[in-house]
Short mmCIF file of C-alpha atoms (C1' of nucleotides) in Angstrom, two decimals:
data_model
loop_
_atom_site.label_atom_id
_atom_site.label_comp_id
_atom_site.label_asym_id
_atom_site.label_seq_id
_atom_site.Cartn_x
_atom_site.Cartn_y
_atom_site.Cartn_z
CA MET A 17 69.33 181.24 186.79
CA GLU A 18 72.84 182.16 185.70
CA ARG A 19 73.38 185.53 184.03
CA LYS A 20 75.70 185.87 181.11
CA SER A 21 78.95 187.82 181.04
CA GLN A 22 78.97 188.18 184.79
CA GLN A 23 82.51 187.37 185.74
CA ARG A 24 82.22 187.36 189.53
CA PRO A 25 79.53 185.62 191.60
CA LEU A 26 76.89 187.77 193.25
CA ARG A 27 76.10 187.87 196.90
CA ALA A 28 72.88 186.16 197.95
CA ASP A 29 70.86 189.36 198.30
CA ALA A 30 71.98 190.62 194.91
CA GLU A 31 71.04 187.29 193.40
CA ARG A 32 67.54 187.65 194.80
CA THR A 33 67.29 191.17 193.47
CA VAL A 34 68.22 190.09 189.97
CA ARG A 35 65.55 187.39 190.10
CA ALA A 36 62.96 189.84 191.34
CA ILE A 37 63.80 192.29 188.58
CA LEU A 38 63.58 189.69 185.84
CA GLU A 39 60.28 188.36 187.11
CA ALA A 40 58.87 191.86 187.50
CA ALA A 41 60.08 192.77 184.03
CA GLU A 42 58.25 189.80 182.57
CA ARG A 43 55.05 190.68 184.40
CA VAL A 44 55.12 194.37 183.55
CA LEU A 45 56.36 194.08 179.98
CA SER A 46 53.88 191.37 179.07
CA SER A 47 51.05 193.75 179.86
CA ASN A 48 52.81 196.76 178.36
CA PRO A 49 55.88 196.19 176.18
CA ALA A 50 56.72 199.91 176.33
CA ALA A 51 56.81 200.05 180.10
CA THR A 52 59.56 202.15 181.65
CA MET A 53 62.42 201.10 183.89
CA GLU A 54 60.68 202.99 186.65
CA GLN A 55 57.60 200.78 186.38
CA ILE A 56 59.69 197.64 186.29
CA ALA A 57 61.68 198.75 189.30
CA GLU A 58 58.52 199.55 191.20
CA ALA A 59 57.02 196.16 190.37
CA ALA A 60 60.22 194.51 191.55
CA GLY A 61 60.13 196.49 194.78
CA VAL A 62 63.51 198.11 194.24
CA ALA A 63 64.80 201.56 193.29
CA ARG A 64 65.31 202.39 189.67
CA THR A 65 69.02 202.91 190.25
CA THR A 66 69.33 199.36 191.45
CA VAL A 67 67.94 198.08 188.17
CA HIS A 68 70.54 200.11 186.34
CA ARG A 69 73.25 198.73 188.56
CA ARG A 70 72.34 195.16 187.66
CA PHE A 71 71.66 195.74 183.98
CA THR A 72 73.76 198.20 182.03
CA SER A 73 70.85 199.31 179.88
CA ARG A 74 67.23 198.64 179.13
CA GLU A 75 68.35 196.54 176.19
CA ALA A 76 70.59 194.48 178.43
CA LEU A 77 67.67 193.74 180.72
CA VAL A 78 65.40 192.63 177.91
CA ASP A 79 68.21 190.56 176.43
CA ALA A 80 68.80 188.83 179.74
CA LEU A 81 65.10 188.10 179.97
CA THR A 82 65.08 186.71 176.46
CA ALA A 83 68.14 184.59 177.06
CA TRP A 84 66.65 183.14 180.19
CA ALA A 85 63.36 182.27 178.50
CA THR A 86 65.11 180.92 175.43
CA ARG A 87 67.11 178.47 177.48
CA GLN A 88 63.93 177.14 179.02
CA PHE A 89 62.26 177.02 175.63
CA HIS A 90 65.08 175.00 174.17
CA GLU A 91 65.05 172.62 177.09
CA ALA A 92 61.27 172.22 176.79
CA VAL A 93 61.52 171.11 173.18
CA THR A 94 64.64 168.99 173.49
CA SER A 95 63.35 167.04 176.45
CA ALA A 96 60.41 165.88 174.34
CA HIS A 97 62.91 163.90 172.20
CA PRO A 98 61.42 165.19 168.96
CA ASP A 99 64.01 163.34 166.89
CA SER A 100 63.50 159.89 168.33
CA ALA A 101 60.10 159.52 170.00
CA PRO A 102 57.11 158.62 167.84
CA PRO A 103 55.98 161.85 166.13
CA LEU A 104 52.58 162.08 167.74
CA ILE A 105 54.01 161.45 171.19
CA ALA A 106 56.80 163.94 170.71
CA LEU A 107 54.37 166.53 169.37
CA TYR A 108 52.20 166.20 172.42
CA GLN A 109 55.11 166.25 174.84
CA ALA A 110 56.75 169.26 173.23
CA THR A 111 53.47 171.11 173.22
CA ALA A 112 52.86 170.51 176.89
CA ASN A 113 56.42 171.41 177.84
CA VAL A 114 56.45 174.60 175.81
CA LEU A 115 53.07 175.65 177.19
CA ARG A 116 54.38 175.26 180.70
CA VAL A 117 57.18 177.71 179.89
CA LYS A 118 55.17 180.06 177.76
CA ILE A 119 52.56 180.57 180.41
CA GLY A 120 54.30 183.07 182.63
CA TRP A 121 57.08 183.99 180.20
CA GLY A 122 54.95 185.20 177.33
CA PHE A 123 56.75 188.46 176.80
CA ALA A 124 60.24 187.08 176.92
CA MET A 125 59.34 184.36 174.45
CA SER A 126 57.60 186.65 172.02
CA ARG A 127 60.80 188.60 171.41
CA THR A 128 62.17 188.12 167.93
CA THR A 129 65.67 186.76 167.97
CA PRO A 130 68.10 189.44 169.19
CA GLU A 131 71.72 189.65 168.13
CA ASP A 132 72.95 187.47 170.98
CA PRO A 133 74.54 184.52 169.16
CA GLU A 134 73.71 182.04 171.90
CA VAL A 135 70.03 182.93 171.77
CA ALA A 136 69.98 182.91 167.99
CA ARG A 137 71.51 179.44 167.96
CA ALA A 138 68.98 178.13 170.44
CA HIS A 139 66.10 179.50 168.43
CA ALA A 140 67.45 178.09 165.20
CA ASP A 141 67.97 174.75 166.89
CA VAL A 142 64.39 174.64 168.11
CA LEU A 143 63.19 175.58 164.66
CA ALA A 144 65.20 172.79 163.10
CA GLN A 145 63.94 170.24 165.61
CA CYS A 146 60.41 171.36 164.92
CA ASP A 147 60.87 171.01 161.18
CA ARG A 148 62.42 167.57 161.48
CA LEU A 149 59.60 166.46 163.74
CA PHE A 150 57.01 167.63 161.23
CA GLN A 151 58.91 165.91 158.45
CA ARG A 152 58.82 162.69 160.38
CA ALA A 153 55.15 163.20 161.13
CA LEU A 154 54.52 163.55 157.44
CA GLU A 155 56.42 160.39 156.60
CA ALA A 156 54.68 158.49 159.38
CA GLY A 157 51.32 159.45 157.97
CA VAL A 158 50.35 161.63 160.88
CA LEU A 159 50.09 164.65 158.60
CA ARG A 160 48.37 164.62 155.23
CA PRO A 161 50.85 164.07 152.39
CA ASP A 162 50.00 167.39 150.73
CA THR A 163 50.74 169.44 153.86
CA ASP A 164 52.89 172.56 153.46
CA LEU A 165 55.35 172.16 156.31
CA ALA A 166 56.10 175.87 156.61
CA TRP A 167 52.40 176.57 157.00
CA ALA A 168 52.07 173.70 159.44
CA ARG A 169 54.78 175.08 161.66
CA ARG A 170 53.29 178.54 161.69
CA VAL A 171 49.84 177.23 162.51
CA TYR A 172 51.34 175.17 165.29
CA TYR A 173 53.19 178.15 166.77
CA ALA A 174 50.02 180.26 166.53
CA LEU A 175 47.91 177.63 168.26
CA ILE A 176 50.38 177.35 171.10
CA HIS A 177 50.39 181.10 171.42
CA GLU A 178 46.61 181.22 171.64
CA ALA A 179 46.45 178.36 174.08
CA ALA A 180 48.97 180.07 176.32
CA GLN A 181 46.68 183.08 176.64
CA ASN A 182 43.89 180.78 177.74
CA ARG A 183 44.91 180.41 181.36
CA SER A 184 41.99 182.42 182.67
CA ASP A 185 41.94 180.29 185.79
CA GLU A 186 45.30 178.98 186.91
CA ALA A 187 43.85 175.52 187.42
CA ASP A 188 43.58 175.08 183.67
CA ASP A 189 45.55 171.93 183.20
CA VAL A 190 48.47 172.16 180.80
CA ASP A 191 47.81 168.65 179.54
CA GLU A 192 44.30 169.65 178.65
CA LEU A 193 45.58 172.64 176.72
CA ALA A 194 48.17 170.55 174.92
CA THR A 195 45.49 168.10 173.89
CA LEU A 196 43.40 170.96 172.58
CA VAL A 197 46.31 172.32 170.54
CA VAL A 198 47.35 169.01 169.01
CA ASP A 199 43.77 168.06 168.38
CA THR A 200 42.96 171.33 166.68
CA LEU A 201 46.12 171.13 164.65
CA LEU A 202 45.42 167.67 163.36
CA ARG A 203 41.64 167.46 163.15
CA GLY A 204 40.58 171.08 162.94
CA LEU A 205 37.19 172.06 164.28
CA GLY A 206 34.90 170.89 161.51
CA ARG A 207 32.78 167.83 161.21
CA GLN A 208 33.93 165.27 158.69
CA GLY A 209 32.93 166.19 155.17
CA SER A 210 32.18 169.78 156.05
CA SER A 211 35.24 171.29 154.42
CA LEU A 212 35.70 173.01 151.08
CA SER A 213 37.97 170.42 149.50
CA PRO A 214 36.21 167.06 149.83
CA MET B 28 38.56 208.41 153.30
CA GLU B 29 36.81 210.82 155.61
CA ARG B 30 38.59 211.95 158.72
CA LYS B 31 36.71 212.35 161.92
CA SER B 32 36.10 215.56 163.81
CA GLN B 33 37.23 217.64 160.86
CA GLN B 34 34.63 220.35 160.60
CA ARG B 35 35.77 222.04 157.38
CA PRO B 36 36.66 220.29 154.10
CA LEU B 37 40.30 220.17 153.07
CA ARG B 38 41.73 221.46 149.85
CA ALA B 39 42.71 218.85 147.29
CA ASP B 40 46.44 218.97 148.02
CA ALA B 41 45.87 218.69 151.75
CA GLU B 42 43.62 215.72 151.14
CA ARG B 43 46.39 213.98 149.23
CA THR B 44 48.87 214.75 151.97
CA VAL B 45 46.65 213.17 154.63
CA ARG B 46 46.32 210.06 152.50
CA ALA B 47 50.05 209.87 151.95
CA ILE B 48 50.72 210.23 155.65
CA LEU B 49 48.26 207.50 156.63
CA GLU B 50 49.63 205.11 154.04
CA ALA B 51 53.20 205.86 155.04
CA ALA B 52 52.31 205.42 158.69
CA GLU B 53 50.90 201.98 157.98
CA ARG B 54 53.97 200.95 156.03
CA VAL B 55 56.47 202.26 158.56
CA LEU B 56 54.64 201.24 161.71
CA SER B 57 53.96 197.72 160.49
CA SER B 58 57.68 197.12 160.24
CA ASN B 59 58.48 199.04 163.43
CA PRO B 60 55.63 199.95 165.78
CA ALA B 61 57.92 202.31 167.68
CA ALA B 62 58.87 204.35 164.64
CA THR B 63 59.10 208.10 165.10
CA MET B 64 57.07 210.87 163.46
CA GLU B 65 60.22 211.82 161.62
CA GLN B 66 60.41 208.41 159.96
CA ILE B 67 56.74 208.48 159.08
CA ALA B 68 57.04 211.96 157.62
CA GLU B 69 60.05 210.94 155.59
CA ALA B 70 58.24 207.89 154.23
CA ALA B 71 55.30 210.09 153.32
CA GLY B 72 57.59 212.54 151.56
CA VAL B 73 56.57 215.48 153.71
CA ALA B 74 58.13 217.54 156.48
CA ARG B 75 57.58 216.50 160.04
CA THR B 76 55.82 219.75 160.81
CA THR B 77 53.24 218.95 158.17
CA VAL B 78 52.38 215.71 159.90
CA HIS B 79 51.86 217.63 163.12
CA ARG B 80 49.64 220.12 161.30
CA ARG B 81 47.34 217.36 160.09
CA PHE B 82 47.35 215.27 163.25
CA THR B 83 47.43 216.96 166.62
CA SER B 84 49.53 214.25 168.18
CA ARG B 85 51.09 210.90 167.53
CA GLU B 86 48.14 209.29 169.23
CA ALA B 87 45.73 211.14 166.96
CA LEU B 88 47.55 209.79 163.93
CA VAL B 89 47.46 206.21 165.13
CA ASP B 90 43.82 206.60 166.09
CA ALA B 91 42.93 207.90 162.66
CA LEU B 92 44.77 204.96 161.14
CA THR B 93 42.90 202.55 163.37
CA ALA B 94 39.55 204.13 162.62
CA TRP B 95 40.16 203.95 158.91
CA ALA B 96 41.16 200.28 159.03
CA THR B 97 38.33 199.40 161.36
CA ARG B 98 35.76 200.79 158.97
CA GLN B 99 37.16 198.61 156.20
CA PHE B 100 37.27 195.62 158.52
CA HIS B 101 33.65 196.04 159.44
CA GLU B 102 32.64 196.41 155.82
CA ALA B 103 34.63 193.30 154.89
CA VAL B 104 32.76 191.17 157.38
CA THR B 105 29.31 192.65 156.87
CA SER B 106 29.44 192.30 153.11
CA ALA B 107 29.88 188.57 153.51
CA HIS B 108 26.33 188.42 154.94
CA PRO B 109 27.40 186.28 157.89
CA ASP B 110 23.88 186.31 159.32
CA SER B 111 22.04 185.09 156.27
CA ALA B 112 24.30 183.25 153.83
CA PRO B 113 24.96 179.54 154.40
CA PRO B 114 27.61 179.31 157.14
CA LEU B 115 30.33 177.74 155.05
CA ILE B 116 29.84 180.23 152.25
CA ALA B 117 29.81 183.19 154.61
CA LEU B 118 32.88 181.89 156.38
CA TYR B 119 34.79 181.68 153.16
CA GLN B 120 33.61 185.06 151.92
CA ALA B 121 34.38 186.83 155.18
CA THR B 122 37.81 185.24 155.28
CA ALA B 123 38.68 186.38 151.78
CA ASN B 124 37.35 189.88 152.38
CA VAL B 125 39.17 190.33 155.66
CA LEU B 126 42.40 189.01 154.18
CA ARG B 127 42.18 191.57 151.41
CA VAL B 128 42.02 194.34 154.02
CA LYS B 129 44.48 192.87 156.44
CA ILE B 130 47.16 192.50 153.81
CA GLY B 131 48.41 196.03 153.63
CA TRP B 132 46.77 197.28 156.82
CA GLY B 133 48.29 194.84 159.25
CA PHE B 134 49.48 197.39 161.77
CA ALA B 135 46.27 199.40 161.90
CA MET B 136 44.22 196.24 162.38
CA SER B 137 46.43 194.79 165.08
CA ARG B 138 45.70 197.72 167.39
CA THR B 139 43.64 196.73 170.38
CA THR B 140 40.45 198.72 170.59
CA PRO B 141 41.22 202.32 171.52
CA GLU B 142 38.87 204.57 173.44
CA ASP B 143 37.18 205.91 170.32
CA PRO B 144 33.54 204.82 170.79
CA GLU B 145 32.88 204.46 167.07
CA VAL B 146 35.82 202.10 166.66
CA ALA B 147 34.90 200.16 169.76
CA ARG B 148 31.38 199.68 168.47
CA ALA B 149 32.59 198.48 165.09
CA HIS B 150 34.91 195.96 166.70
CA ALA B 151 32.21 194.70 169.00
CA ASP B 152 29.84 194.41 166.07
CA VAL B 153 32.30 192.34 164.08
CA LEU B 154 32.86 190.13 167.09
CA ALA B 155 29.16 189.57 167.50
CA GLN B 156 28.69 188.76 163.83
CA CYS B 157 31.55 186.30 164.05
CA ASP B 158 30.08 184.60 167.08
CA ARG B 159 26.64 184.32 165.51
CA LEU B 160 28.16 182.88 162.37
CA PHE B 161 30.01 180.24 164.35
CA GLN B 162 26.85 179.47 166.28
CA ARG B 163 25.00 178.91 163.03
CA ALA B 164 27.88 176.82 161.72
CA LEU B 165 27.60 174.65 164.79
CA GLU B 166 23.87 174.19 164.38
CA ALA B 167 24.25 173.45 160.69
CA GLY B 168 26.73 170.70 161.47
CA VAL B 169 29.68 172.45 159.92
CA LEU B 170 31.48 172.48 163.25
CA ARG B 171 31.69 169.50 165.55
CA PRO B 172 29.02 169.64 168.27
CA ASP B 173 31.56 169.67 171.09
CA THR B 174 33.39 172.73 169.76
CA ASP B 175 34.24 175.52 172.18
CA LEU B 176 33.12 178.59 170.26
CA ALA B 177 35.45 180.99 172.06
CA TRP B 178 38.38 178.78 171.15
CA ALA B 179 37.09 178.47 167.60
CA ARG B 180 36.98 182.21 167.15
CA ARG B 181 40.48 182.68 168.48
CA VAL B 182 41.87 179.96 166.26
CA TYR B 183 40.12 181.54 163.32
CA TYR B 184 41.54 184.98 164.06
CA ALA B 185 45.00 183.51 164.50
CA LEU B 186 44.85 181.63 161.22
CA ILE B 187 43.81 184.75 159.36
CA HIS B 188 46.65 186.61 160.99
CA GLU B 189 49.15 184.00 159.91
CA ALA B 190 47.78 183.81 156.40
CA ALA B 191 48.02 187.58 156.05
CA GLN B 192 51.76 187.40 156.71
CA ASN B 193 52.10 184.87 153.91
CA ARG B 194 52.09 187.28 151.01
CA SER B 195 55.74 186.74 150.17
CA ASP B 196 54.98 187.28 146.50
CA GLU B 197 52.16 189.69 145.81
CA ALA B 198 50.62 187.31 143.26
CA ASP B 199 49.56 185.03 146.10
CA ASP B 200 45.89 184.82 145.41
CA VAL B 201 43.64 185.86 148.25
CA ASP B 202 41.15 183.14 147.38
CA GLU B 203 43.87 180.56 147.71
CA LEU B 204 44.78 181.91 151.14
CA ALA B 205 41.14 181.96 152.23
CA THR B 206 40.77 178.34 151.17
CA LEU B 207 43.86 177.46 153.15
CA VAL B 208 42.51 179.18 156.26
CA VAL B 209 39.04 177.68 156.13
CA ASP B 210 40.43 174.29 155.26
CA THR B 211 42.91 174.33 158.10
CA LEU B 212 40.26 175.54 160.49
CA LEU B 213 37.82 172.80 159.63
CA ARG B 214 40.00 169.82 158.71
CA GLY B 215 43.26 170.57 160.44
CA LEU B 216 46.46 169.20 158.98
CA GLY B 217 46.34 165.60 160.10
CA ARG B 218 45.33 162.47 158.28
CA GLN B 219 42.09 160.90 159.37
CA GLY B 220 42.50 158.82 162.47
CA SER B 221 45.84 160.35 163.36
CA SER B 222 44.62 162.46 166.25
CA LEU B 223 44.74 161.92 169.99
CA SER B 224 41.01 161.59 170.56
CA PRO B 225 39.74 158.94 168.14
"C1'" DA C 28 83.86 192.14 214.35
"C1'" DT C 29 85.03 193.73 210.31
"C1'" DA C 30 85.70 194.02 205.48
"C1'" DA C 31 83.22 193.80 201.35
"C1'" DC C 32 79.18 194.35 199.21
"C1'" DT C 33 74.45 196.05 198.21
"C1'" DT C 34 70.68 199.22 198.43
"C1'" DG C 35 67.88 203.62 198.50
"C1'" DC C 36 67.98 208.28 197.81
"C1'" DA C 37 68.82 212.68 195.81
"C1'" DA C 38 70.80 215.08 192.39
"C1'" DC C 39 72.51 215.49 187.97
"C1'" DA C 40 73.60 215.30 182.78
"C1'" DC C 41 71.79 213.85 178.54
"C1'" DC C 42 69.18 212.74 174.63
"C1'" DA C 43 65.59 211.72 171.49
"C1'" DA C 44 61.04 212.54 170.39
"C1'" DT C 45 57.08 215.54 170.62
"C1'" DG C 46 54.85 219.57 169.72
"C1'" DT C 47 54.93 224.88 168.45
"C1'" DT C 48 55.60 229.10 165.85
"C1'" DG C 49 56.75 232.56 162.18
"C1'" DC C 50 57.70 233.26 157.69
"C1'" DA C 51 58.63 232.80 152.76
"C1'" DA C 52 57.41 230.25 148.69
"C1'" DG C 53 54.23 227.58 146.26
"C1'" DT C 54 49.46 225.74 145.17
"C1'" DT C 55 44.41 225.68 144.65
"C1'" DC C 56 40.12 227.64 143.99
"C1'" DT C 57 36.91 231.06 142.08
"C1'" DA D 1 44.48 237.87 139.33
"C1'" DG D 2 43.79 237.67 143.99
"C1'" DA D 3 42.31 235.57 148.28
"C1'" DA D 4 42.79 231.62 150.97
"C1'" DC D 5 45.20 227.82 151.95
"C1'" DT D 6 49.18 224.61 152.33
"C1'" DT D 7 53.94 223.39 152.69
"C1'" DG D 8 58.99 223.36 153.96
"C1'" DC D 9 62.28 225.16 156.83
"C1'" DA D 10 64.60 226.76 160.83
"C1'" DA D 11 64.37 227.60 165.40
"C1'" DC D 12 62.71 226.81 169.80
"C1'" DA D 13 60.43 224.95 174.27
"C1'" DT D 14 59.16 220.90 176.68
"C1'" DT D 15 58.92 216.51 178.25
"C1'" DG D 16 59.95 211.83 179.73
"C1'" DG D 17 62.95 208.24 179.86
"C1'" DT D 18 67.83 206.75 180.30
"C1'" DG D 19 71.99 206.35 182.51
"C1'" DT D 20 75.46 208.21 186.22
"C1'" DT D 21 77.46 209.39 190.69
"C1'" DG D 22 78.28 210.03 195.74
"C1'" DC D 23 76.99 208.94 200.08
"C1'" DA D 24 74.75 207.06 204.21
"C1'" DA D 25 72.54 203.02 206.00
"C1'" DG D 26 71.86 198.26 205.93
"C1'" DT D 27 73.22 193.30 204.83
"C1'" DT D 28 76.28 189.29 204.13
"C1'" DA D 29 80.14 186.49 204.59
"C1'" DT D 30 84.23 184.98 207.02
#
DNA sequence: ATAACTTGCAACACCAATGTTGCAAGTTCT
DNA sequence: AGAACTTGCAACATTGGTGTTGCAAGTTAT
């Protein structure tokens, strides 16, 4: 959990505080994106002034949160080897990995790319990997030949988003969710022959 | 376009102003949910004080917007006869109708149910109609027998949401979008036999 | 032990957005 | 035409959130 643009190392207690603030921010902001610094501070168990000492501004806090989540997001996708593993395998792996991150970091990951160049690059990279994976899936015959890849990607993102909200009980297995997502993406929910275009 | 809790009728010019404000609010808020009254007023071509004369508070404005959109939403679903028409037909009709409303009223419809009892009832009613329709679809063999109906409804909502964002060019036919949604929902995007569970 | 660091607290300055009012000029309705 | 209504404008009060500072008390590292 390294913070950016922080020239000198923090003492252990400060390090803990930063962690607590980021985690509290995620919790509070995911339930209310317009929450105040006061609420975040309270949830983190620190004084509001302390939050301001660690993060120059509200924006800086949110950016740090985003950067942190983005790094994990990138790692989740990359470690599924979407460019080399068989498309279906990679799709499943990436889905499971991303779900693991997205559950618990929903707010941070829902942020649209901020101006931070590092974050923007990571997002773009993930997007590109996703597109290449879908391209390969198409060529491998996993996707129907007439599939609109832009639509496919958006449906995929949306399904992951929905699945991530699903964790009503914590025991809900990520692998189960990933299966549900991939299955829904590929087969849909209809019986064979029930669709509009036969 | 009746406003609630407005005992006396408005003069024609005032009526137009209210319309302009609501439409401007939708436009502005859909691109920036945190937009100020000033920005909304400017987009509506009126002074900020006028907005405050017509709507007691910011909340009142957003509520009016939500109520207005909710009424259209309800009408869109009900007019598809989801309780009597053949499931697949009703599904398609409802999808097309809702898309027509949702394109252009995206912000107002994305609001989570406010405390207004009328709005809450309308939302609940739509939800119930949707659930019954899916139940009938299941029994008619349109959906696979093992389908989780709660998941189905969420996927359906999500697909509609995504499709509504798609109107890059305005000429994008709503019927085409509805077909895409229903098709994706029922068949998914994969080739037959490409899924995880065979 | 002691120097360096971190925190809570209280107090403050600041700003942007909300909401109000009075009045003059313009519009609608009959 | 005249009454009733609506609007823009300027000015103002208020509020809530942001960001700052100084200091005393507590913690960490060496």
